[in-house]
Coordinates of N, CA, C and O in Angstrom, one line a residue:
F1180 N 37.9 6.5 68.5 CA 39.1 5.8 68.2 C 38.7 5.1 66.9 O 37.6 4.4 66.9
V1181 N 39.5 5.2 65.7 CA 39.2 4.4 64.6 C 40.3 3.4 64.3 O 41.4 3.6 64.4
F1182 N 39.8 1.9 64.5 CA 40.6 1.0 64.3 C 40.7 0.7 62.7 O 39.8 0.4 62.1
S1183 N 41.9 0.7 62.2 CA 42.2 0.3 60.6 C 42.2 -1.4 60.7 O 43.2 -2.0 61.0
S1184 N 41.2 -2.0 60.3 CA 41.2 -3.3 59.8 C 41.2 -3.7 58.5 O 41.9 -2.8 57.6
S1185 N 40.9 -4.7 58.1 CA 41.0 -5.1 56.6 C 40.0 -5.9 56.2 O 39.5 -6.9 56.7
V1186 N 39.4 -5.9 54.8 CA 38.6 -6.8 54.3 C 39.3 -8.1 54.3 O 38.7 -9.1 54.3
A1187 N 40.5 -8.4 54.2 CA 41.3 -9.6 54.5 C 41.1 -10.4 55.9 O 41.6 -11.4 56.0
A1188 N 40.4 -9.7 57.0 CA 40.0 -10.3 57.9 C 39.1 -11.2 57.8 O 38.8 -12.2 58.7
C1189 N 38.1 -11.2 56.7 CA 37.2 -12.0 56.4 C 37.6 -13.1 55.4 O 38.5 -12.9 54.6
E1190 N 36.8 -14.3 55.5 CA 36.9 -15.1 54.7 C 36.4 -14.7 53.0 O 35.6 -13.9 53.0
L1191 N 37.0 -15.2 52.1 CA 36.5 -14.9 50.8 C 35.1 -15.2 50.7 O 34.7 -16.3 51.1
P1192 N 34.4 -14.3 50.3 CA 32.8 -14.7 50.0 C 32.6 -15.7 48.8 O 33.5 -15.7 47.9
P1193 N 31.5 -16.2 48.8 CA 31.1 -17.1 47.8 C 31.1 -16.4 46.5 O 30.7 -15.2 46.4
R1194 N 31.3 -17.0 45.2 CA 31.4 -16.3 44.1 C 30.0 -15.8 43.8 O 29.2 -16.6 44.3
G1195 N 30.0 -14.5 43.3 CA 28.7 -13.9 43.1 C 28.4 -13.1 44.3 O 27.2 -12.4 44.2
T1196 N 29.0 -13.2 45.5 CA 28.6 -12.4 46.7 C 29.7 -11.6 47.1 O 30.8 -11.4 46.5
A1197 N 29.3 -10.7 47.9 CA 30.4 -9.6 48.5 C 30.4 -9.7 50.0 O 29.4 -10.0 50.8
L1198 N 31.5 -9.0 50.5 CA 31.5 -8.8 51.9 C 30.8 -7.5 52.2 O 30.4 -6.7 51.5
T1199 N 30.1 -7.7 53.4 CA 29.4 -6.4 53.9 C 29.9 -6.2 55.3 O 30.8 -6.8 55.9
E1200 N 29.2 -5.0 55.7 CA 29.6 -4.6 57.2 C 29.2 -5.7 58.1 O 29.8 -5.8 59.2
Q1201 N 28.4 -6.6 57.7 CA 27.9 -7.7 58.8 C 28.6 -8.9 58.6 O 28.5 -9.8 59.6
S1202 N 29.6 -8.9 57.7 CA 30.6 -10.2 57.4 C 31.4 -10.4 58.6 O 32.2 -9.4 59.0
P1203 N 31.5 -11.5 59.3 CA 32.2 -11.6 60.5 C 33.8 -11.7 60.1 O 34.2 -12.1 58.9
P1204 N 34.9 -11.5 61.0 CA 36.2 -11.5 60.7 C 36.6 -12.8 60.9 O 37.1 -13.3 61.9
D1205 N 36.3 -13.7 60.0 CA 36.5 -15.1 60.4 C 37.6 -15.6 59.3 O 37.6 -17.1 59.1
G1206 N 38.5 -14.8 58.8 CA 39.6 -15.4 57.9 C 40.4 -16.4 58.8 O 40.6 -16.2 60.1
H1207 N 41.4 -17.1 58.2 CA 42.1 -18.1 59.0 C 43.6 -18.0 59.0 O 44.4 -18.4 59.8
H1208 N 44.2 -17.1 58.0 CA 45.5 -17.0 58.0 C 45.9 -15.7 59.0 O 45.0 -15.2 59.7
I1209 N 47.3 -15.8 59.2 CA 47.8 -15.2 60.4 C 47.2 -13.6 60.3 O 47.0 -12.9 61.3
Y1210 N 47.3 -13.0 59.2 CA 46.9 -11.5 59.1 C 45.5 -11.3 59.7 O 45.2 -10.4 60.4
A1211 N 44.6 -12.2 59.1 CA 43.0 -12.3 59.5 C 42.9 -12.4 60.9 O 42.1 -11.6 61.5
R1212 N 43.6 -13.3 61.4 CA 43.6 -13.7 62.8 C 44.1 -12.4 63.7 O 43.5 -12.1 64.9
T1213 N 45.1 -11.6 63.4 CA 45.5 -10.5 64.0 C 44.5 -9.4 64.0 O 44.1 -8.8 64.8
K1214 N 43.8 -9.2 62.9 CA 42.9 -8.2 62.8 C 41.5 -8.5 63.5 O 40.9 -7.7 64.0
R1215 N 41.1 -9.8 63.5 CA 40.0 -10.4 64.2 C 40.2 -10.0 65.7 O 39.4 -9.5 66.4
A1216 N 41.5 -10.3 66.2 CA 41.9 -10.1 67.6 C 41.8 -8.7 68.1 O 41.3 -8.2 69.0
G1217 N 42.2 -7.7 67.1 CA 42.1 -6.2 67.3 C 40.5 -5.8 67.3 O 40.1 -5.0 68.1
E1218 N 39.7 -6.4 66.5 CA 38.5 -5.9 66.3 C 37.9 -6.4 67.7 O 36.8 -5.8 68.3
A1219 N 38.1 -7.7 68.2 CA 37.7 -8.2 69.4 C 37.9 -7.3 70.6 O 37.0 -7.0 71.4
M1220 N 39.2 -6.8 70.8 CA 39.6 -6.1 71.8 C 38.8 -4.7 71.9 O 38.4 -4.1 72.8
L1221 N 38.6 -4.2 70.7 CA 37.9 -2.9 70.6 C 36.4 -3.1 70.9 O 35.7 -2.2 71.6
R1222 N 35.8 -4.1 70.8 CA 34.4 -4.3 71.0 C 34.3 -4.5 72.6 O 33.4 -4.1 73.2
E1223 N 35.3 -5.0 73.1 CA 35.4 -5.1 74.6 C 35.4 -3.9 75.3 O 34.8 -3.7 76.4
Y1224 N 36.0 -3.1 74.8 CA 36.3 -1.5 75.3 C 35.2 -0.5 74.7 O 35.3 0.7 75.0
A1225 N 34.4 -1.0 73.8 CA 33.5 -0.1 73.1 C 32.9 0.9 74.1 O 32.7 1.8 73.7
P1226 N 32.2 0.4 75.1 CA 31.6 1.4 75.8 C 32.5 2.6 76.4 O 31.7 3.6 76.8
R1227 N 33.5 2.3 76.7 CA 34.4 3.3 77.2 C 35.1 4.3 76.1 O 35.6 5.3 76.4
M1228 N 35.3 3.7 74.9 CA 36.1 4.5 74.0 C 35.4 4.8 72.6 O 36.0 5.6 71.9
H1229 N 34.1 4.4 72.5 CA 33.5 4.5 71.2 C 34.3 4.4 69.9 O 34.5 5.2 69.2
P1230 N 34.8 3.1 69.8 CA 35.4 2.9 68.6 C 34.8 2.5 67.2 O 33.6 2.0 67.4
V1231 N 35.3 2.9 66.2 CA 34.9 2.4 64.7 C 35.8 1.6 64.0 O 36.9 2.1 64.3
I1232 N 35.4 0.6 63.4 CA 36.2 -0.4 62.9 C 36.2 0.0 61.2 O 35.0 -0.2 60.8
V1233 N 37.2 0.2 60.6 CA 37.1 0.5 59.3 C 38.1 -0.6 58.8 O 39.2 -0.9 58.9
R1234 N 37.4 -1.5 57.8 CA 37.8 -2.6 57.1 C 38.3 -1.9 55.5 O 37.3 -1.9 54.8
F1235 N 39.6 -1.9 55.5 CA 39.9 -1.3 54.2 C 40.4 -2.2 53.0 O 40.7 -3.6 53.6
A1236 N 40.2 -2.1 51.7 CA 40.7 -3.0 50.7 C 42.1 -2.9 50.8 O 42.8 -2.0 51.6
A1237 N 42.8 -3.6 49.7 CA 44.2 -3.5 49.9 C 44.7 -2.5 49.3 O 44.3 -1.7 48.3
L1238 N 45.5 -1.6 50.1 CA 46.1 -0.3 49.9 C 47.3 -0.2 49.0 O 48.1 -1.1 49.2
F1239 N 47.3 0.6 48.2 CA 48.4 0.8 47.2 C 48.5 2.3 47.0 O 47.5 3.2 47.3
S1240 N 49.8 2.9 46.5 CA 49.9 4.3 46.3 C 50.6 4.3 44.8 O 50.9 3.4 44.1
D1241 N 51.0 5.4 44.5 CA 51.6 5.7 43.3 C 53.1 5.0 43.2 O 53.5 4.8 42.0
W1242 N 53.5 4.7 44.3 CA 54.7 3.9 44.4 C 54.7 2.3 44.6 O 55.6 1.7 44.9
C1243 N 53.3 1.9 44.6 CA 53.0 0.5 44.5 C 53.3 -0.2 45.9 O 54.3 -1.2 45.7
E1244 N 53.4 0.3 47.0 CA 53.9 -0.3 48.3 C 53.3 -1.8 48.6 O 53.6 -2.5 49.4
Y1245 N 52.2 -2.0 47.9 CA 51.5 -3.2 48.4 C 52.2 -4.4 47.8 O 52.3 -4.6 46.5
P1246 N 52.7 -5.2 48.6 CA 53.7 -6.3 48.0 C 53.3 -7.1 47.0 O 53.8 -7.5 46.0
P1247 N 52.2 -7.8 47.3 CA 51.6 -8.8 46.2 C 51.4 -8.0 44.9 O 51.7 -8.4 43.8
L1248 N 50.8 -6.7 44.9 CA 50.6 -5.9 43.6 C 52.0 -5.7 43.1 O 52.2 -5.8 41.8
F1249 N 53.0 -5.3 43.9 CA 54.3 -5.0 43.4 C 54.9 -6.1 42.5 O 55.6 -5.9 41.6
M1250 N 54.9 -7.5 43.2 CA 55.4 -8.6 42.7 C 54.4 -8.8 41.3 O 55.4 -9.5 40.4
F1251 N 53.2 -8.7 41.3 CA 52.7 -9.1 40.2 C 53.2 -8.1 39.0 O 53.7 -8.6 38.0
L1252 N 53.2 -6.9 39.1 CA 53.8 -6.0 38.1 C 55.1 -6.3 37.8 O 55.5 -6.0 36.7
S1253 N 55.9 -6.5 38.8 CA 57.4 -6.5 38.7 C 57.7 -7.9 37.6 O 58.5 -7.8 36.8
T1254 N 57.0 -8.9 38.0 CA 56.9 -10.1 37.2 C 56.3 -9.9 35.8 O 56.9 -10.2 34.8
W1255 N 55.4 -9.6 35.6 CA 54.5 -9.4 34.3 C 55.1 -8.3 33.5 O 55.1 -8.6 32.1
L1256 N 55.9 -7.3 33.9 CA 56.5 -6.2 33.1 C 58.0 -6.5 33.0 O 58.8 -5.6 32.7
S1257 N 58.5 -7.6 33.4 CA 59.8 -8.3 33.3 C 60.3 -8.9 32.0 O 59.2 -9.4 31.5
P1258 N 61.4 -9.3 31.8 CA 61.8 -10.4 30.8 C 61.6 -11.8 31.2 O 62.1 -12.8 30.8
S1259 N 61.2 -12.0 32.5 CA 61.3 -13.3 33.2 C 60.4 -14.4 32.3 O 59.5 -14.1 31.9
W1260 N 61.0 -15.5 32.7 CA 60.3 -16.8 32.2 C 58.8 -16.7 32.4 O 57.9 -17.5 31.5
N1261 N 58.3 -16.4 33.6 CA 57.1 -16.6 34.0 C 56.2 -15.4 34.1 O 55.1 -15.3 34.6
R1262 N 56.5 -14.5 33.0 CA 56.1 -13.0 33.0 C 54.7 -13.0 32.3 O 53.7 -12.2 32.5
S1263 N 54.1 -14.2 31.9 CA 52.8 -14.2 31.2 C 52.0 -15.2 32.0 O 50.7 -15.4 31.6
L1264 N 52.4 -15.9 33.0 CA 51.7 -16.8 33.7 C 50.7 -16.4 34.6 O 50.9 -15.6 35.4
L1265 N 49.5 -16.8 34.5 CA 48.3 -16.5 35.7 C 47.8 -17.7 36.0 O 47.5 -18.6 35.4
G1266 N 47.5 -17.9 37.3 CA 47.0 -19.0 38.0 C 45.7 -19.1 37.7 O 44.8 -18.3 37.5
G1267 N 45.0 -20.4 37.4 CA 43.8 -20.8 37.2 C 43.2 -20.0 35.9 O 43.8 -20.1 34.9
R1268 N 42.0 -19.4 36.0 CA 41.6 -18.6 34.6 C 41.9 -17.1 34.9 O 41.2 -16.4 34.1
G1269 N 42.8 -16.9 35.9 CA 42.8 -15.4 36.2 C 41.8 -14.7 36.7 O 41.6 -13.4 36.7
E1270 N 40.8 -15.5 37.2 CA 39.6 -14.7 37.8 C 39.7 -14.4 39.2 O 38.8 -13.8 39.7
S1271 N 40.7 -14.7 40.0 CA 41.0 -14.4 41.4 C 41.0 -12.8 41.3 O 41.6 -12.2 40.5
A1272 N 40.5 -12.3 42.4 CA 40.3 -10.8 42.4 C 40.5 -10.2 43.7 O 40.3 -10.8 44.7
I1273 N 40.9 -8.9 43.7 CA 41.3 -8.3 44.9 C 40.8 -6.9 44.8 O 41.1 -6.3 43.9
P1274 N 40.0 -6.4 45.9 CA 39.7 -5.0 45.8 C 40.9 -4.1 46.2 O 41.3 -4.3 47.1
Y1275 N 41.2 -3.1 45.3 CA 42.5 -2.0 45.7 C 41.8 -0.8 46.0 O 40.9 -0.4 45.4
L1276 N 42.4 -0.3 46.7 CA 42.1 1.2 47.2 C 43.4 2.2 47.3 O 44.3 1.7 47.7
H1277 N 43.3 3.1 46.5 CA 44.5 4.2 46.7 C 44.4 4.8 47.9 O 43.6 5.2 48.5
V1278 N 45.7 5.3 48.3 CA 45.8 5.9 49.6 C 45.1 7.1 49.7 O 44.7 7.5 50.8
R1279 N 45.0 7.9 48.6 CA 44.3 9.2 48.7 C 42.8 8.9 49.1 O 42.3 9.9 49.6
D1280 N 42.2 7.7 48.6 CA 40.9 7.4 48.9 C 40.9 7.1 50.4 O 39.6 7.3 51.1
V1281 N 42.0 6.7 51.1 CA 41.8 6.3 52.5 C 41.6 7.5 53.2 O 40.8 7.6 54.2
V1282 N 42.4 8.5 52.9 CA 42.3 9.9 53.4 C 40.8 10.4 53.4 O 40.4 10.8 54.5
A1283 N 40.3 10.3 52.2 CA 38.9 10.7 52.0 C 38.0 10.0 53.0 O 37.1 10.4 53.5
A1284 N 38.2 8.7 53.1 CA 37.2 7.9 53.9 C 37.4 8.3 55.2 O 36.7 8.2 56.1
L1285 N 38.7 8.3 55.6 CA 38.9 8.6 57.2 C 38.3 9.9 57.4 O 37.9 10.0 58.5
R1286 N 38.4 11.0 56.6 CA 38.0 12.2 57.0 C 36.4 12.2 57.1 O 35.8 12.7 57.9
L1287 N 35.8 11.4 56.3 CA 34.1 11.2 56.4 C 34.0 10.5 57.8 O 33.0 10.9 58.3
V1288 N 34.4 9.5 58.3 CA 34.4 8.9 59.6 C 34.6 9.8 60.6 O 33.6 9.8 61.6
I1289 N 35.5 10.5 60.5 CA 35.8 11.5 61.7 C 34.9 12.6 61.7 O 34.4 13.1 62.8
E1290 N 34.5 13.0 60.6 CA 33.7 14.3 60.7 C 32.0 13.8 61.0 O 31.3 14.6 61.3
K1291 N 31.9 12.4 60.9 CA 30.4 11.9 61.4 C 30.4 12.4 63.0 O 31.4 12.0 63.6
R1292 N 29.2 12.8 63.4 CA 29.1 13.0 64.7 C 29.1 11.6 65.5 O 28.7 10.7 65.1
S1293 N 29.7 11.5 66.8 CA 29.7 10.4 67.2 C 28.5 9.5 67.6 O 28.4 8.4 67.8
G1294 N 27.3 10.2 67.7 CA 26.1 9.4 67.7 C 25.7 9.0 66.5 O 24.8 8.2 66.6
D1295 N 26.3 9.2 65.4 CA 25.8 8.7 64.0 C 26.4 7.2 63.9 O 25.8 6.3 63.1
L1296 N 27.4 7.0 64.7 CA 28.0 5.7 64.5 C 28.0 4.9 65.8 O 28.3 5.6 66.9
A1297 N 27.7 3.8 65.9 CA 27.5 3.0 67.0 C 28.8 2.5 67.4 O 29.7 2.3 66.6
P1298 N 28.9 2.3 68.8 CA 30.3 1.9 69.2 C 30.6 0.5 68.6 O 29.9 -0.4 68.8
G1299 N 31.8 0.5 68.2 CA 32.3 -0.9 67.6 C 31.6 -1.1 66.2 O 31.9 -2.1 65.5
E1300 N 31.1 -0.2 65.6 CA 30.5 -0.3 64.2 C 31.5 -0.5 63.2 O 32.8 -0.2 63.2
V1301 N 31.3 -1.3 62.3 CA 32.1 -1.7 61.2 C 31.7 -1.0 59.9 O 30.7 -1.0 59.5
L1302 N 32.7 -0.5 59.3 CA 32.6 0.2 58.0 C 33.6 -0.4 56.9 O 34.6 -0.8 57.5
I1303 N 33.1 -0.6 55.7 CA 34.0 -1.1 54.6 C 34.6 0.2 53.9 O 33.6 0.9 53.3
A1304 N 35.8 0.2 53.5 CA 36.3 1.4 52.8 C 37.0 0.3 51.6 O 38.1 0.1 51.6
S1305 N 36.2 0.4 50.6 CA 36.7 -0.5 49.5 C 35.8 -0.1 48.2 O 34.6 0.6 48.4
P1306 N 36.2 -0.2 47.0 CA 35.5 0.2 45.9 C 34.4 -1.0 45.6 O 34.5 -2.1 46.3
D1307 N 33.4 -0.6 45.0 CA 32.3 -1.6 44.7 C 33.1 -2.7 43.6 O 33.6 -2.4 42.6
G1308 N 33.1 -3.9 44.0 CA 33.7 -5.0 43.2 C 35.1 -5.1 43.3 O 35.8 -4.6 44.1
C1309 N 35.6 -5.7 42.4 CA 37.3 -6.3 42.7 C 37.8 -6.0 41.0 O 37.2 -6.0 40.1
T1310 N 39.1 -6.1 41.1 CA 39.7 -6.2 40.0 C 40.4 -7.5 39.7 O 41.2 -8.0 40.6
S1311 N 40.0 -8.3 38.7 CA 40.8 -9.6 38.6 C 42.2 -9.5 38.1 O 42.6 -8.5 37.6
H1312 N 42.9 -10.6 38.5 CA 44.4 -10.7 38.1 C 44.4 -10.8 36.5 O 45.3 -10.0 36.2
R1313 N 43.5 -11.2 35.8 CA 43.5 -11.2 34.3 C 43.3 -9.6 33.9 O 44.0 -9.3 33.1
E1314 N 42.2 -8.9 34.5 CA 42.1 -7.6 34.2 C 43.3 -6.8 34.3 O 43.8 -5.9 33.6
L1315 N 43.9 -6.9 35.6 CA 45.2 -6.3 36.0 C 46.2 -6.5 34.9 O 46.9 -5.6 34.7
F1316 N 46.4 -7.6 34.7 CA 47.6 -8.1 33.9 C 47.2 -7.6 32.3 O 48.2 -6.9 32.0
E1317 N 46.1 -7.5 31.9 CA 46.0 -7.0 30.6 C 46.0 -5.3 30.5 O 46.8 -5.1 29.6
E1318 N 45.5 -4.7 31.7 CA 45.7 -3.1 31.7 C 47.2 -2.9 31.9 O 47.8 -1.8 31.3
A1319 N 47.9 -3.6 32.8 CA 49.4 -3.3 32.9 C 50.1 -3.7 31.7 O 51.0 -2.9 31.3
T1320 N 49.9 -4.8 31.0 CA 50.7 -5.0 29.8 C 50.5 -4.1 28.7 O 51.2 -3.8 27.8
R1321 N 49.0 -3.6 28.6 CA 48.6 -2.4 27.6 C 49.5 -1.4 27.8 O 49.8 -0.7 26.8
D1322 N 49.4 -0.8 29.2 CA 50.1 0.4 29.6 C 51.5 0.2 29.2 O 52.2 1.3 28.7
F1323 N 52.1 -0.9 29.5 CA 53.7 -1.0 29.6 C 54.1 -1.2 27.9 O 55.2 -0.7 27.6
E1324 N 53.3 -2.2 27.3 CA 54.0 -2.5 26.0 C 53.0 -2.0 24.7 O 53.5 -2.2 23.4
G1325 N 51.8 -1.1 25.1 CA 51.3 -0.4 24.2 C 49.9 -1.4 23.6 O 49.1 -0.7 23.0
E1326 N 50.0 -2.5 23.8 CA 48.8 -3.4 23.5 C 48.9 -4.6 24.8 O 50.0 -5.1 25.3
P1327 N 47.6 -5.1 25.0 CA 47.6 -6.2 26.1 C 48.4 -7.3 25.6 O 48.3 -7.9 24.3
R1328 N 49.1 -8.1 26.4 CA 49.6 -9.6 26.1 C 48.5 -10.5 26.5 O 48.1 -10.4 27.6
D1329 N 48.7 -11.6 25.8 CA 47.9 -12.7 26.4 C 48.4 -13.4 27.4 O 49.8 -13.9 27.3
P1330 N 47.7 -13.7 28.3 CA 48.2 -14.4 29.5 C 48.1 -15.9 29.0 O 47.4 -16.5 28.4
I1331 N 49.0 -16.5 29.8 CA 49.2 -18.0 29.8 C 48.4 -18.7 30.9 O 48.9 -18.4 32.0
L1332 N 47.4 -19.1 31.0 CA 46.7 -19.6 32.1 C 47.1 -21.1 32.7 O 47.0 -21.9 31.9
M1333 N 47.7 -21.0 33.8 CA 48.1 -22.1 34.4 C 46.9 -22.9 35.0 O 46.3 -22.4 36.2
P1334 N 46.8 -24.3 34.5 CA 45.4 -25.1 35.4 C 45.7 -25.1 36.7 O 46.9 -25.2 37.1
R1335 N 44.7 -24.9 37.5 CA 44.8 -25.0 38.9 C 45.4 -26.3 39.6 O 46.0 -26.2 40.4
S1336 N 45.2 -27.4 38.8 CA 45.9 -28.5 39.3 C 47.5 -28.5 39.2 O 48.1 -29.3 39.8
L1337 N 48.0 -27.5 38.4 CA 49.4 -27.5 38.2 C 49.9 -26.4 39.1 O 51.2 -26.3 39.4
C1338 N 49.2 -25.6 39.7 CA 49.6 -24.5 40.5 C 50.2 -24.9 41.7 O 51.4 -24.4 41.9
R1339 N 49.6 -26.0 42.4 CA 50.2 -26.3 43.6 C 51.6 -27.1 43.7 O 52.6 -26.6 44.1
P1340 N 51.6 -27.9 42.6 CA 52.9 -28.5 42.5 C 54.0 -27.6 42.0 O 55.3 -27.6 42.3
G1341 N 53.6 -26.6 41.1 CA 54.4 -25.6 40.5 C 55.0 -24.7 41.8 O 56.2 -24.5 41.7
M1342 N 54.2 -24.2 42.7 CA 54.4 -23.6 43.7 C 55.6 -24.1 44.7 O 56.6 -23.9 45.2
W1343 N 55.2 -25.6 44.8 CA 56.2 -26.6 45.6 C 57.5 -26.6 44.9 O 58.8 -26.5 45.7
A1344 N 57.7 -26.9 43.8 CA 58.9 -26.9 43.0 C 59.5 -25.7 43.0 O 60.7 -25.4 43.1
R1345 N 58.8 -24.5 42.9 CA 59.6 -23.1 42.8 C 60.2 -22.9 44.3 O 61.2 -22.5 44.4
A1346 N 59.4 -23.3 45.4 CA 59.9 -23.1 46.9 C 61.1 -23.9 47.1 O 62.1 -23.6 47.5
L1347 N 61.0 -25.3 46.4 CA 62.3 -26.1 46.5 C 63.4 -25.5 45.8 O 64.5 -25.5 46.6
F1348 N 63.2 -25.1 44.7 CA 64.3 -24.4 43.8 C 64.9 -23.2 44.7 O 66.1 -23.0 44.8
G1349 N 63.9 -22.5 45.1 CA 64.4 -21.4 45.8 C 65.2 -21.6 47.3 O 66.3 -21.0 47.4
R1350 N 64.9 -22.8 47.9 CA 65.5 -23.1 49.0 C 67.0 -23.5 48.4 O 68.0 -23.3 49.2
L1351 N 67.1 -24.3 47.4 CA 68.5 -24.7 46.8 C 69.3 -23.6 46.5 O 70.5 -23.4 46.5
T1352 N 68.6 -22.4 45.8 CA 69.4 -21.3 45.4 C 69.4 -20.3 46.4 O 70.3 -19.4 46.2
G1353 N 68.8 -20.2 47.5 CA 68.8 -19.2 48.5 C 68.0 -17.9 48.1 O 67.9 -17.0 48.7
E1354 N 67.1 -18.0 47.1 CA 66.4 -17.0 46.6 C 64.9 -17.4 46.6 O 64.5 -17.9 45.5
M1355 N 64.2 -17.2 47.6 CA 62.7 -17.8 47.7 C 61.8 -16.9 46.8 O 61.9 -15.7 46.9
P1356 N 60.9 -17.3 46.1 CA 60.0 -16.7 45.5 C 58.9 -16.1 46.5 O 58.9 -16.5 47.6
F1357 N 58.3 -15.0 45.8 CA 57.2 -14.3 46.7 C 56.1 -15.1 47.1 O 55.7 -15.3 48.1
E1358 N 55.6 -15.9 46.1 CA 54.4 -16.8 46.1 C 55.0 -18.1 46.8 O 55.9 -18.7 45.9
R1359 N 54.4 -18.7 47.7 CA 55.0 -19.8 48.3 C 53.8 -20.5 49.0 O 52.8 -20.2 49.1
P1360 N 54.0 -22.1 49.0 CA 52.8 -22.9 49.4 C 53.0 -22.7 51.1 O 54.1 -23.0 51.6
W1361 N 52.0 -21.9 51.8 CA 52.2 -21.8 53.0 C 51.4 -22.9 53.9 O 51.7 -23.1 55.0

């Protein structure tokens, strides 16, 4: 049995380090907690069903179904007032994985003999490293506009009040923004 988990099940690693197969599923947001619960259930039944846990990076396809990535690109490539804004220094990063690579990864897992993988073993299906939001912004605007657009870096101290203000405005207008203070 192959359980599809996520690297998002884990807390973000400290700067300069990376998640490994030994990283615990210790994230605190609801998605992380549901993945942690699924992994725990599988470990409980491991002796009977020989499960393998695969933690995937953020999945996307040629149609860009990953909502945060879709919203980033939709905003950056639009005429919107906030099309050039990036939070902080733009160094926040996410590992992305194309769905065709998921198929290749799952084939490798399935082709492994059951004796090669321990019951409940955790595997990570992710590229080495991440793509920062600034790198993604520059590549997207280069591809769309012919040259990269300079981002406007929003100081971290202004991000939280800005998100609260946008959420309040969204409640008033009935159009909530994708990014919100949770």
